[in-house]
PDB file of C-alpha atoms in Angstrom:
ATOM      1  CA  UNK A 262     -65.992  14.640  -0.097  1.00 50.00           C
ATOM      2  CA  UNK A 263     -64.391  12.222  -2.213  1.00 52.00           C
ATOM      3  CA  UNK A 264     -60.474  12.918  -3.183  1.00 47.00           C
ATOM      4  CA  UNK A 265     -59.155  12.531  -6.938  1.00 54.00           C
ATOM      5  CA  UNK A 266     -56.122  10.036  -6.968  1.00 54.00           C
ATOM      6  CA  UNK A 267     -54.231  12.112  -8.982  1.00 55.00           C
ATOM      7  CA  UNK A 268     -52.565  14.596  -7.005  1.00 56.00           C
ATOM      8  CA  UNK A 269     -51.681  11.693  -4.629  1.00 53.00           C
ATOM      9  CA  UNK A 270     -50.358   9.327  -6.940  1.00 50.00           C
ATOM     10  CA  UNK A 271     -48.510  12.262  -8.771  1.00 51.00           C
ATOM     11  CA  UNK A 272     -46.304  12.617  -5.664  1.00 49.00           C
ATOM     12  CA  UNK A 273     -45.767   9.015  -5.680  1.00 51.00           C
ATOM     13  CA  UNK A 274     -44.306   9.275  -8.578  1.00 50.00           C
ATOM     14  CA  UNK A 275     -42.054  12.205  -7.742  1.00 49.00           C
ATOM     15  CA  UNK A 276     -41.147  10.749  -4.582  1.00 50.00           C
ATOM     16  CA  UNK A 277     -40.104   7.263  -6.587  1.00 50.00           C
ATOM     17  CA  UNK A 278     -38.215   9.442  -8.964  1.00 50.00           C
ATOM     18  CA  UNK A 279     -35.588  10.607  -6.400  1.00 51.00           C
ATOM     19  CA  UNK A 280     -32.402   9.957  -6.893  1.00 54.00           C
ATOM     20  CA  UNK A 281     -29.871   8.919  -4.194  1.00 55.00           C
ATOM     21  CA  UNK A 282     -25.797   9.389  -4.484  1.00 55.00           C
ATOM     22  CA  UNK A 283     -23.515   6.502  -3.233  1.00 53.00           C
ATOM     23  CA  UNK A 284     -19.748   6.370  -2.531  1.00 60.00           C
ATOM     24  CA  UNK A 285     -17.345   3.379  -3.247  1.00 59.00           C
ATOM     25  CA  UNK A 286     -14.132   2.925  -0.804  1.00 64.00           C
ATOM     26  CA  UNK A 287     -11.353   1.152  -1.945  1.00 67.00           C
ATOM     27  CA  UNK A 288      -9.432  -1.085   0.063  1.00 74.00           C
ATOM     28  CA  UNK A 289      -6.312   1.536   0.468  1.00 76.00           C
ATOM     29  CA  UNK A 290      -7.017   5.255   0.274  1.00 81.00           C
ATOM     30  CA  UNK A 291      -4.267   6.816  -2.365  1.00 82.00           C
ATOM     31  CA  UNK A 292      -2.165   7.296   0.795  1.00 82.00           C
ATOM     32  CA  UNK A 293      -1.450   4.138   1.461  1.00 85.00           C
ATOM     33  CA  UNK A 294      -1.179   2.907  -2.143  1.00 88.00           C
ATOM     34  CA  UNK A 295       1.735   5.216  -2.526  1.00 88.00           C
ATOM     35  CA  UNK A 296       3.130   4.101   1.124  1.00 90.00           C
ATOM     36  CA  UNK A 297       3.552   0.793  -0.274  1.00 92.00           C
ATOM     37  CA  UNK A 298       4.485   2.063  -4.151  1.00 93.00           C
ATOM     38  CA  UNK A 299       7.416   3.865  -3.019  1.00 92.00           C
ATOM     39  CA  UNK A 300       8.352   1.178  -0.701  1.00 93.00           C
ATOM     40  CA  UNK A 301       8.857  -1.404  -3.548  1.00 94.00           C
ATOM     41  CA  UNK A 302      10.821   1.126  -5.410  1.00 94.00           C
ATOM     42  CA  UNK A 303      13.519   1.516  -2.546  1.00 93.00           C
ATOM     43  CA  UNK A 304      13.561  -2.123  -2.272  1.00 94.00           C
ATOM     44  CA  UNK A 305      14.966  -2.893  -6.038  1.00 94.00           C
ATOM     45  CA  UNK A 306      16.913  -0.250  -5.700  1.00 92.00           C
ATOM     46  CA  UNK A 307      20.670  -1.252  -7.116  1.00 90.00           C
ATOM     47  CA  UNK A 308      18.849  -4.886  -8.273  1.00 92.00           C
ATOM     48  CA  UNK A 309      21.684  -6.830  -9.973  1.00 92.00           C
ATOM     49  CA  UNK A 310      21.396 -10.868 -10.893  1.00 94.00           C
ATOM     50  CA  UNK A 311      24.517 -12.946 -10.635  1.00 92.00           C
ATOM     51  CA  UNK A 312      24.724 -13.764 -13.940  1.00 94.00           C
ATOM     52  CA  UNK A 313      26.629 -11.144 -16.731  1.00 94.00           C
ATOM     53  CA  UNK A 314      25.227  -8.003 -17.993  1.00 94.00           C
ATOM     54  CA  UNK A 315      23.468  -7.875 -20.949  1.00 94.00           C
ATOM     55  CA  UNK A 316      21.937 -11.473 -20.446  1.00 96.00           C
ATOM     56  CA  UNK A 317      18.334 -12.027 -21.239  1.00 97.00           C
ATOM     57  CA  UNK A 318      16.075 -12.526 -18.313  1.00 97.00           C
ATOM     58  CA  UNK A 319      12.275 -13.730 -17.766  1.00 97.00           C
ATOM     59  CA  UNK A 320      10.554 -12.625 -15.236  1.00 97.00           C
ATOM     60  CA  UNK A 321       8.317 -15.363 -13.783  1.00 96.00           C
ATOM     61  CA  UNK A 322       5.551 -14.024 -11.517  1.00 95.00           C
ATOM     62  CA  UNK A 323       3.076 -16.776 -11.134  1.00 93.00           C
ATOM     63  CA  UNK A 324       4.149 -17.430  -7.463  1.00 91.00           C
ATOM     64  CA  UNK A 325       4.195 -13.751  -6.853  1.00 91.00           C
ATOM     65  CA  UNK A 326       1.364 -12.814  -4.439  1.00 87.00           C
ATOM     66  CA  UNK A 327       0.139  -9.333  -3.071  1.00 85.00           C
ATOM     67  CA  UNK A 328      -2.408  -6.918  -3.538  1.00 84.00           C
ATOM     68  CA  UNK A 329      -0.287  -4.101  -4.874  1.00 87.00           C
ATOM     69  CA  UNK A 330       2.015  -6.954  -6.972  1.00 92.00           C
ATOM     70  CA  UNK A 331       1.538  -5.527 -10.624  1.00 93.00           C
ATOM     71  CA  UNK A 332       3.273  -2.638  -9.332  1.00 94.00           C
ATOM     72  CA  UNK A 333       6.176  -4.501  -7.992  1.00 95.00           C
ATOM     73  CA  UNK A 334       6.655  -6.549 -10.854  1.00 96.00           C
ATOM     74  CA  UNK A 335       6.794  -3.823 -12.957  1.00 96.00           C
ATOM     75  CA  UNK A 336       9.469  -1.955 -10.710  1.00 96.00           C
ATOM     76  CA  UNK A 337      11.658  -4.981 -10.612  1.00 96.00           C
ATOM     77  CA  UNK A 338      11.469  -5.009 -14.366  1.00 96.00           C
ATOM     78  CA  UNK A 339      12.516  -1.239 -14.074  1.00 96.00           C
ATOM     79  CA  UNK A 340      15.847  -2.499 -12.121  1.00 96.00           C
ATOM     80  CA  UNK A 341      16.540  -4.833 -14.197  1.00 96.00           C
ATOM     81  CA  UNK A 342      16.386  -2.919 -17.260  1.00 96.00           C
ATOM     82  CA  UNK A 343      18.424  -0.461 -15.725  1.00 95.00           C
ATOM     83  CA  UNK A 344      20.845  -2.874 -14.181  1.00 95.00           C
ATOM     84  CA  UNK A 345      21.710  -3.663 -17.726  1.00 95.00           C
ATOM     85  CA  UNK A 346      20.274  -6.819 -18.320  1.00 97.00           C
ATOM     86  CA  UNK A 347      17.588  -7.493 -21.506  1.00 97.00           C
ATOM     87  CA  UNK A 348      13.992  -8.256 -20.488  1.00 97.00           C
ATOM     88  CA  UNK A 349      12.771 -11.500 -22.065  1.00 96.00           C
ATOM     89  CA  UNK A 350       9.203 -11.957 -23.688  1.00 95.00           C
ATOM     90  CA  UNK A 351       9.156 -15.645 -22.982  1.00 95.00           C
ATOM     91  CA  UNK A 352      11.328 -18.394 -21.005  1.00 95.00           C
ATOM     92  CA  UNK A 353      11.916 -20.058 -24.326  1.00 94.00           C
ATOM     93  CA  UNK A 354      13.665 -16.826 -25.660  1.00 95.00           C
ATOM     94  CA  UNK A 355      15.480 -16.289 -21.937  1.00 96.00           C
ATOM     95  CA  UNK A 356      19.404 -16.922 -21.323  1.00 97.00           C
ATOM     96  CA  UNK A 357      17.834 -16.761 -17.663  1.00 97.00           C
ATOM     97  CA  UNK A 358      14.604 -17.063 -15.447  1.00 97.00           C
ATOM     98  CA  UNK A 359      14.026 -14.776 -12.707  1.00 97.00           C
ATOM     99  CA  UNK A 360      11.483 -16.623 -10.409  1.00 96.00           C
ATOM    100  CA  UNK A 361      10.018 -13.916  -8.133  1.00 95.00           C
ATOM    101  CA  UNK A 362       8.466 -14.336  -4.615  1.00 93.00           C
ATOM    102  CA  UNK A 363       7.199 -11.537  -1.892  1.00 92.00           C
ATOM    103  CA  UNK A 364       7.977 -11.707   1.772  1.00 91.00           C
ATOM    104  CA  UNK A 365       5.731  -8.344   2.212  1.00 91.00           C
ATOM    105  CA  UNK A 366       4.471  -6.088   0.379  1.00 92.00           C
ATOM    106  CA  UNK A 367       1.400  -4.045   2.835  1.00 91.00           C
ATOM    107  CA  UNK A 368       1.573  -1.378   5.479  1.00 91.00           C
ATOM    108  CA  UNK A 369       2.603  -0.961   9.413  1.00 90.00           C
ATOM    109  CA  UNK A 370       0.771   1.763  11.750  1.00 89.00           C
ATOM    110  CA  UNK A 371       2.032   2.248  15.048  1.00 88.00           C
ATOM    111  CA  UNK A 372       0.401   4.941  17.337  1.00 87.00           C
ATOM    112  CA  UNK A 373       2.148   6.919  20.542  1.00 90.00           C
ATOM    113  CA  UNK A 374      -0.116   8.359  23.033  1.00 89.00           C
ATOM    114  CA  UNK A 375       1.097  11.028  25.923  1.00 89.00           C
ATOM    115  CA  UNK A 376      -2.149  10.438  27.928  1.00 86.00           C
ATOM    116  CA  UNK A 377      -5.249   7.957  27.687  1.00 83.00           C
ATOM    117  CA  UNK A 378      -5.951   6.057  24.478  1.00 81.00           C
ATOM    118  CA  UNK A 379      -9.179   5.487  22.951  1.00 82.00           C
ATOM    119  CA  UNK A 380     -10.680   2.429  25.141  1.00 81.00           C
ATOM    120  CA  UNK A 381     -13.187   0.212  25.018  1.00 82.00           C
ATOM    121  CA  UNK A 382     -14.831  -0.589  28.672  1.00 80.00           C
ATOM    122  CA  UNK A 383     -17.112  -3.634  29.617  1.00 80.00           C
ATOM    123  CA  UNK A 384     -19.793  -2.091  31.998  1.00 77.00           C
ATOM    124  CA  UNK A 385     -21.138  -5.318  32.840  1.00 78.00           C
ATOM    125  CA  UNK A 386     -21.258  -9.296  33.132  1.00 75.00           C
ATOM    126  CA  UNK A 387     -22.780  -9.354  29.729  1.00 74.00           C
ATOM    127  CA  UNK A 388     -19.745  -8.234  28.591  1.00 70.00           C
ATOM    128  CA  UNK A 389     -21.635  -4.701  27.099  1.00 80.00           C
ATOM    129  CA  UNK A 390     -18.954  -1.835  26.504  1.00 82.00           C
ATOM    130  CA  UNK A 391     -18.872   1.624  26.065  1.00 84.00           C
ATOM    131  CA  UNK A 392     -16.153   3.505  24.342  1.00 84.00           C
ATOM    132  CA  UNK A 393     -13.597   6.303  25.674  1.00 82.00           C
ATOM    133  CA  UNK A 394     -12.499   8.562  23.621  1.00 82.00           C
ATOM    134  CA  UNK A 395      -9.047   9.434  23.324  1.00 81.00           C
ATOM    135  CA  UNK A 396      -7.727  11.810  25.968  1.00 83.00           C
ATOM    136  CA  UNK A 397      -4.004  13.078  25.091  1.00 85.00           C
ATOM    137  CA  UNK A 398      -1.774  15.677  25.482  1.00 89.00           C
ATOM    138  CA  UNK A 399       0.249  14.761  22.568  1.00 91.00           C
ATOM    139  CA  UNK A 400      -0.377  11.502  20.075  1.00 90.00           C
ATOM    140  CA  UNK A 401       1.805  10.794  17.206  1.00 90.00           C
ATOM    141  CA  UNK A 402       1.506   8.152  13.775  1.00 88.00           C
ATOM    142  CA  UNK A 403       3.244   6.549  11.667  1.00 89.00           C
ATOM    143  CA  UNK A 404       2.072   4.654   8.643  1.00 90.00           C
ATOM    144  CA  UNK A 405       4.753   2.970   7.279  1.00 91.00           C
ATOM    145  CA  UNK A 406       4.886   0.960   3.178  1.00 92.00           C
ATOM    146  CA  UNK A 407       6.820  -2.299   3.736  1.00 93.00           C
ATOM    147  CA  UNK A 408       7.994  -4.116   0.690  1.00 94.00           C
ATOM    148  CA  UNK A 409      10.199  -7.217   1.044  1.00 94.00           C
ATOM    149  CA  UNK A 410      11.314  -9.344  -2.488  1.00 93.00           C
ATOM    150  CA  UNK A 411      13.749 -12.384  -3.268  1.00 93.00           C
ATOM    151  CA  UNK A 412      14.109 -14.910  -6.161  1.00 94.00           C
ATOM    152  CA  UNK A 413      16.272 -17.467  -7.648  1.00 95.00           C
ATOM    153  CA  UNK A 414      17.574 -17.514 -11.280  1.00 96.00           C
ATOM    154  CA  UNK A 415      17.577 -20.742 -13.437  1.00 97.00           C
ATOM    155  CA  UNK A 416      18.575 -21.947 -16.471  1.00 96.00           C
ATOM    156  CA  UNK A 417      15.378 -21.648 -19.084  1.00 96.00           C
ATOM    157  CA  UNK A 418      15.675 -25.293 -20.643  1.00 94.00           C
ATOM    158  CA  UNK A 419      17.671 -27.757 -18.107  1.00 94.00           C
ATOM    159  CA  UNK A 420      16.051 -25.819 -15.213  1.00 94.00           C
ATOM    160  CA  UNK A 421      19.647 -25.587 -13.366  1.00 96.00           C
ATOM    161  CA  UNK A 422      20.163 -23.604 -11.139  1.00 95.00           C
ATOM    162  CA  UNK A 423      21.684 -19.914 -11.655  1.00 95.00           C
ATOM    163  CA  UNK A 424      22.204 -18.241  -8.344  1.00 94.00           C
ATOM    164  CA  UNK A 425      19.851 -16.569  -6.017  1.00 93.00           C
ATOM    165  CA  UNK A 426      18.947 -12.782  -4.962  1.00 92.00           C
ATOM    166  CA  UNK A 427      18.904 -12.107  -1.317  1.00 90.00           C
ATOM    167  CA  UNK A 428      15.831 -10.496   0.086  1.00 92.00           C
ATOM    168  CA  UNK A 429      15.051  -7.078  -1.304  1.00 90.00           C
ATOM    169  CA  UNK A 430      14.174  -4.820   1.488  1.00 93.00           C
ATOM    170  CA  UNK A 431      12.567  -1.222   1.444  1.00 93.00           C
ATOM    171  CA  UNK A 432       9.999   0.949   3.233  1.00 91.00           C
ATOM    172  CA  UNK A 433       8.528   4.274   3.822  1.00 90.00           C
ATOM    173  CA  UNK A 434       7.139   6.018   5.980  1.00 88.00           C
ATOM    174  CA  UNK A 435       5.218   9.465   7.032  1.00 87.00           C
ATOM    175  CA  UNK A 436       4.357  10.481  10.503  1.00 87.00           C
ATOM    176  CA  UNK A 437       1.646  12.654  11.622  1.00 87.00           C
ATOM    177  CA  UNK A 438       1.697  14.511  15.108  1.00 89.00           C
ATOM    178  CA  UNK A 439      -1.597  16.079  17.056  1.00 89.00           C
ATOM    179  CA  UNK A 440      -1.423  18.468  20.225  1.00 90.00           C
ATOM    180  CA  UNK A 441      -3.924  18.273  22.915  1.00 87.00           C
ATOM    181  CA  UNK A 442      -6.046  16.762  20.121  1.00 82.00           C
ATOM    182  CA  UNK A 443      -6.729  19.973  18.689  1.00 85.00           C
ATOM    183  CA  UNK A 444      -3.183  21.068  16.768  1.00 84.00           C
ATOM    184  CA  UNK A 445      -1.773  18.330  13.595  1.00 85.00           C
ATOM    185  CA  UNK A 446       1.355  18.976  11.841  1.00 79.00           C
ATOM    186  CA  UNK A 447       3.277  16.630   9.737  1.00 78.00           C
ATOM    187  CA  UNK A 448       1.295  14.678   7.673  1.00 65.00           C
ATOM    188  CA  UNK A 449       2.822  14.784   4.011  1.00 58.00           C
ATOM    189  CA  UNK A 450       0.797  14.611   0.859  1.00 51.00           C
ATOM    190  CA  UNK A 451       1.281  14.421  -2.983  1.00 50.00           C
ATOM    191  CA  UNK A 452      -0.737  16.896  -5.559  1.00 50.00           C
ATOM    192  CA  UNK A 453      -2.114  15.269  -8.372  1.00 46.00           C
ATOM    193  CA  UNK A 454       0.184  15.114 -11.367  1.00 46.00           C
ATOM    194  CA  UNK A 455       3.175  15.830  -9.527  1.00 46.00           C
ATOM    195  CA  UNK A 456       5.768  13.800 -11.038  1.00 46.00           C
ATOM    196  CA  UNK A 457       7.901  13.522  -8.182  1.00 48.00           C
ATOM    197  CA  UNK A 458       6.596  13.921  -4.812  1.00 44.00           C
ATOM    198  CA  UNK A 459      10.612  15.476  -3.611  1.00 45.00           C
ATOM    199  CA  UNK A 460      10.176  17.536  -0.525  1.00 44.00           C
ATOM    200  CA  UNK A 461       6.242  17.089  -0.085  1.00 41.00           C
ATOM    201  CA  UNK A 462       7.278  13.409   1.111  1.00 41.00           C
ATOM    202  CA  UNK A 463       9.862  13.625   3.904  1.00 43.00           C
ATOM    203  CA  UNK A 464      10.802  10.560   5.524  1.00 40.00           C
ATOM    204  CA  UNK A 465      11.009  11.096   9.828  1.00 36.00           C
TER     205      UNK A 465
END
């Protein structure tokens, strides 16, 4: 009995036509991003220049480095703006140049465990090791945004100096709690579109 190829490359075909699903992860879930977000924003908080009110001011960012640094930048704008000072488009149009720098802008976790933490145990010379898993009575976490700023103001077309802003510090932080590994409570969200996250964000 001799078989017809075409049933069998029919479900070839079928079985090449399958389609498969895959899932990107960012570096920082939305959690964190907002961690370090609302960080930043506590950190410029009351941002004033020693220079008078109403001056124009640049905002030089070249040197400033971090993975979350557009936001930043644009919240130290926000400050400044508020402060009372005019944002200039261009150094050559600036009474003043606000060179920025980060000392942090990223995230802290710290962990608390009543009981026996997740381990990882050799088992022999060959250095081979098998993992425990967690065995607590109570565990707690806190993932905390950390932002830390400075700068130094100069004059646009001698370069002399203007003054300098002290390190701008903020952070925030929620905490998360879990009995006998079972029971959570405490970990704070946002809804999407909610303006202002208020109450749903309670710092511990």
């Amino acid at each position: 009995m001799i078989l017809k190829p075409y049933p069998i490359l029919a479900l070839a075909l079928l079985a090449g036509a399958c389609a498969s699903t895959s899932e990107t992860y960012p570096s920082r879930t939305a959690t964190e991003q907002l961690l370090v977000a609302r960080a930043a924003d506590r950190a410029v908080e009351g941002l004033t220049l020693p220079i008078p009110r109403g001056s124009r001011v640049y905002v030089d960012d070249t040197w400033f480095r971090a993975e979350t640094a557009p936001y930043a930048v644009s919240a130290i704008r926000n400050a400044l703006s508020e402060a009372g000072y005019a944002l200039a488009p261009s150094k050559a149009e600036a009474d003043a140049v606000f060179e920025l720098r980060a000392g942090a802008l990223s995230l802290e976790q710290m962990r608390r465990v009543f009981g026996l933490p997740e381990m990882r145990v050799p088992i022999n010379d060959s250095f081979n090791v098998v993992s425990v898993p967690e065995l607590s009575i109570y565990s707690r976490r806190d993932r905390v945004g950390v932002a830390e700023f400075s700068g130094f103001l100069y004059e646009p077309r001698t370069g002399a100096p203007l003054g300098a802003v002290l390190p701008m510090t903020g952070e925030f932080r929620i905490r998360s709690h879990k009995l006998l590994m079972i029971v959570a409570w405490g970990q704070q969200s946002v809804d999407p579109g909610e303006r202002d996250p208020g109450d749903s964000w309670r710092e511990f």
